[in-house]
Coordinates of C-alpha atoms in Angstrom, one line a residue:
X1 CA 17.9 -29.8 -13.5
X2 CA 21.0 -27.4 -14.0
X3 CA 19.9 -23.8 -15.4
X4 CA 23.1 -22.7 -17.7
X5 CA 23.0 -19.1 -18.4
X6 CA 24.4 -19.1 -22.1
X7 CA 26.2 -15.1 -21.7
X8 CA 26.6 -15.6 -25.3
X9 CA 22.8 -16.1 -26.3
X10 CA 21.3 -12.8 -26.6
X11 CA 17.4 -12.0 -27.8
X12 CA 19.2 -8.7 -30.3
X13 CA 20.7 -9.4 -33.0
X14 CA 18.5 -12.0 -34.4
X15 CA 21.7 -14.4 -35.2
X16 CA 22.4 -14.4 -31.6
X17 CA 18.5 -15.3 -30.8
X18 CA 18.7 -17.7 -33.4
X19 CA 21.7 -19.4 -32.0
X20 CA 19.7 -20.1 -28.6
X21 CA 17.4 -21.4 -31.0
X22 CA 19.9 -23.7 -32.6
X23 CA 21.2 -24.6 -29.5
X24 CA 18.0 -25.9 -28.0
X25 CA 17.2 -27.9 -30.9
X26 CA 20.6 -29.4 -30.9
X27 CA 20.1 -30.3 -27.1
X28 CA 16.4 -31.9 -27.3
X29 CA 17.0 -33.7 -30.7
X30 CA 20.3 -35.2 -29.6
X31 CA 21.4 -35.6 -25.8
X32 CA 18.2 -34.3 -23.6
X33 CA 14.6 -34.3 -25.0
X34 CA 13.6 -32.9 -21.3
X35 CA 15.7 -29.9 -22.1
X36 CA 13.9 -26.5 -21.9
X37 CA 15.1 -22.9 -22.6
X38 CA 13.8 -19.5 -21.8
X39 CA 14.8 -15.7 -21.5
X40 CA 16.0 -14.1 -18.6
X41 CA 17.5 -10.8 -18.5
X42 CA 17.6 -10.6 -22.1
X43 CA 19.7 -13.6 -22.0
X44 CA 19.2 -17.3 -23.0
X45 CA 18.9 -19.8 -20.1
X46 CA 19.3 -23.5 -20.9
X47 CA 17.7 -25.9 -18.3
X48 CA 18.8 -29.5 -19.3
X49 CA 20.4 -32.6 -17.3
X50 CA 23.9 -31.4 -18.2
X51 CA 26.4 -29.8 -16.9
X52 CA 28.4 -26.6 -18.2
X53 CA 31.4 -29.2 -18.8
X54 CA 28.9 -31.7 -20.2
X55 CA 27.2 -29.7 -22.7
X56 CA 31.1 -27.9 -23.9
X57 CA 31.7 -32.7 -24.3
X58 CA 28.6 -32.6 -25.9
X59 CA 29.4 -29.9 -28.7
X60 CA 32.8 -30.3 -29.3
X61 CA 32.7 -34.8 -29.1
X62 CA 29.6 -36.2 -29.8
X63 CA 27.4 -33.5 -31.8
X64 CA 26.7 -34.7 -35.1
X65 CA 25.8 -31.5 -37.4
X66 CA 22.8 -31.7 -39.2
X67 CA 23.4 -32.1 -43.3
X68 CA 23.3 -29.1 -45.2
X69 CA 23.6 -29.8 -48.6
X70 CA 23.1 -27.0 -51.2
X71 CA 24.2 -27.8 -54.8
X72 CA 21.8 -25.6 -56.5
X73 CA 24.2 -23.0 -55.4
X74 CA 27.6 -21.9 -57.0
X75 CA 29.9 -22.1 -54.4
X76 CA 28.9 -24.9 -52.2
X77 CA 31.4 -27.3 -52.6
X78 CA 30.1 -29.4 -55.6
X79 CA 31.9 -27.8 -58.4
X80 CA 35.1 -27.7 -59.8
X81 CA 35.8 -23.5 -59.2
X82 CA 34.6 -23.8 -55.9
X83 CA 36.0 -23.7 -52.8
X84 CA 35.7 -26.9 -51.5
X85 CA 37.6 -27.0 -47.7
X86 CA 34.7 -27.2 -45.8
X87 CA 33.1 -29.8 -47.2
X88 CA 36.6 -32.3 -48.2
X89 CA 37.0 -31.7 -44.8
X90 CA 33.4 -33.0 -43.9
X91 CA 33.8 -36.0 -46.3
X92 CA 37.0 -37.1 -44.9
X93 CA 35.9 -36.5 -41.2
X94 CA 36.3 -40.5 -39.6
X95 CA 33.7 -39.7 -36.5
X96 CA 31.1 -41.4 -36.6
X97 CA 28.9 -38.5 -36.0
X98 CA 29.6 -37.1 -39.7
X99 CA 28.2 -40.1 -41.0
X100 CA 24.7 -38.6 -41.9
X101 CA 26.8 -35.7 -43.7
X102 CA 29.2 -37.9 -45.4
X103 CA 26.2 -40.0 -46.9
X104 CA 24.1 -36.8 -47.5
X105 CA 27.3 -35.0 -49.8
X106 CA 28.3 -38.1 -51.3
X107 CA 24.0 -38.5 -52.2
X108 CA 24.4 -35.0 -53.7
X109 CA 27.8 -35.5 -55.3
X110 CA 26.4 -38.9 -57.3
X111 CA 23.2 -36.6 -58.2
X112 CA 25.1 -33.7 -59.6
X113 CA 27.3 -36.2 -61.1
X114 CA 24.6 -37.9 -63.2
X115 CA 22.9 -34.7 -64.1
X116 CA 26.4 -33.5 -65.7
X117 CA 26.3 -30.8 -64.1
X118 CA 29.8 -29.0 -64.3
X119 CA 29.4 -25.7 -62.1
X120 CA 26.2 -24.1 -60.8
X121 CA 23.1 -25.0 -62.3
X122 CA 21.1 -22.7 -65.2
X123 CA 18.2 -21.9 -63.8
X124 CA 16.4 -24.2 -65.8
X125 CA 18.1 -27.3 -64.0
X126 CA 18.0 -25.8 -60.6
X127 CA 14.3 -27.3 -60.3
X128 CA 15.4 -31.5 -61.8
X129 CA 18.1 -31.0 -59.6
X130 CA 16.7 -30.7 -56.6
X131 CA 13.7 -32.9 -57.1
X132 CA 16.9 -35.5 -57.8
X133 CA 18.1 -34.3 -54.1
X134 CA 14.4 -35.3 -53.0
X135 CA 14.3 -38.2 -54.0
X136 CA 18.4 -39.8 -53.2
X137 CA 19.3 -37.5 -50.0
X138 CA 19.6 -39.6 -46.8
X139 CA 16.1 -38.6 -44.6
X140 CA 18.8 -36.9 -42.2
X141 CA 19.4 -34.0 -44.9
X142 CA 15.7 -33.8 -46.4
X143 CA 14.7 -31.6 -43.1
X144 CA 16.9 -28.8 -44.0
X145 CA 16.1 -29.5 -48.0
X146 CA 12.4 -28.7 -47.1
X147 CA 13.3 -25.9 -45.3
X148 CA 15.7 -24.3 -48.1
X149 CA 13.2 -25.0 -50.9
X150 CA 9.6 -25.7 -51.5
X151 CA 8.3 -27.7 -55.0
X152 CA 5.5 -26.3 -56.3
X153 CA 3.4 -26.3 -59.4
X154 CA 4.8 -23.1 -59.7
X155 CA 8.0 -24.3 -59.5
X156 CA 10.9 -24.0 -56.7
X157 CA 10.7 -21.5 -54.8
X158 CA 13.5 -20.2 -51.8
X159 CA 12.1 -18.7 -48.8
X160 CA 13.4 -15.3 -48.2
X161 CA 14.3 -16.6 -44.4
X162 CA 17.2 -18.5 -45.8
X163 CA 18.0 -16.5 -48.3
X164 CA 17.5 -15.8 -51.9

């Protein structure tokens, strides 16, 4: 198998370990489950069956992004004030491999839509709205859903990883 040395993929700062991270993920869930990474030199080192030129046609063709959906939050997309670029440009997006986000924001749209919810949430509706998401999202988006917020008894709660 072809080692790539990603020059780009550095252990420090943690966004640019992260991003090796991302990357690998990406690779093994979507074009090479054999796929393996590891450090060298303080730098990330992708061993997969692509090429260079096949993995640059893998992310800029056929990658399909994973679903983040965040509605909860003022400014992501849902609400009338916000700025909504990003994510028109999502839902409008004809490739096929937006199709899981194009289902996952129009899920969240009909949610937030029913709830009559107008701009961010009150804290108070934070917690119905995202059991709604729960329940309607597309299984694509409900992995990054779990990961941005855990139902407890207690309530929602945001792990600090992600932000707060």
């Amino acid at each position: 198998m072809p080692e790539l040395k990603l020059a780009g993929c550095h252990v420090l700062p943690l966004g640019s370990y992260l991003k090796a991270v991302g990357i690998l993920r990406l690779v093994t869930e979507q074009v090479d489950p054999m796929a393996r990474g590891y450090w060298n030199a303080d730098r990330f080192v992708l061993r997969t069956r692509l090429d260079r030129e096949e993995l640059v046609r893998f992310f800029t063709e056929d990658y399909a992004p994973t679903p983040i959906v965040s509605p909860w939050n003022g400014g992501s997309g849902f609400y009338p004030k916000d700025n909504r670029t990003g994510i028109d440009g999502i839902s409008a997006a004809e490739e096929v491999r937006f199709v899981p986000y194009r289902r996952s924001i129009e899920a969240a749209r009909g949610v937030v839509s029913r709830l009559g919810l107008g701009g961010k949430p009150p804290k108070d509706a934070k917690e119905p709205l995202i059991q709604a998401l729960r329940a309607e999202l597309p299984d694509e988006a409900l992995d990054w859903l779990d990961a941005a917020v855990v139902l407890t008894a207690g309530g929602a709660q945001f792990p600090s990883l992600l932000g707060t």
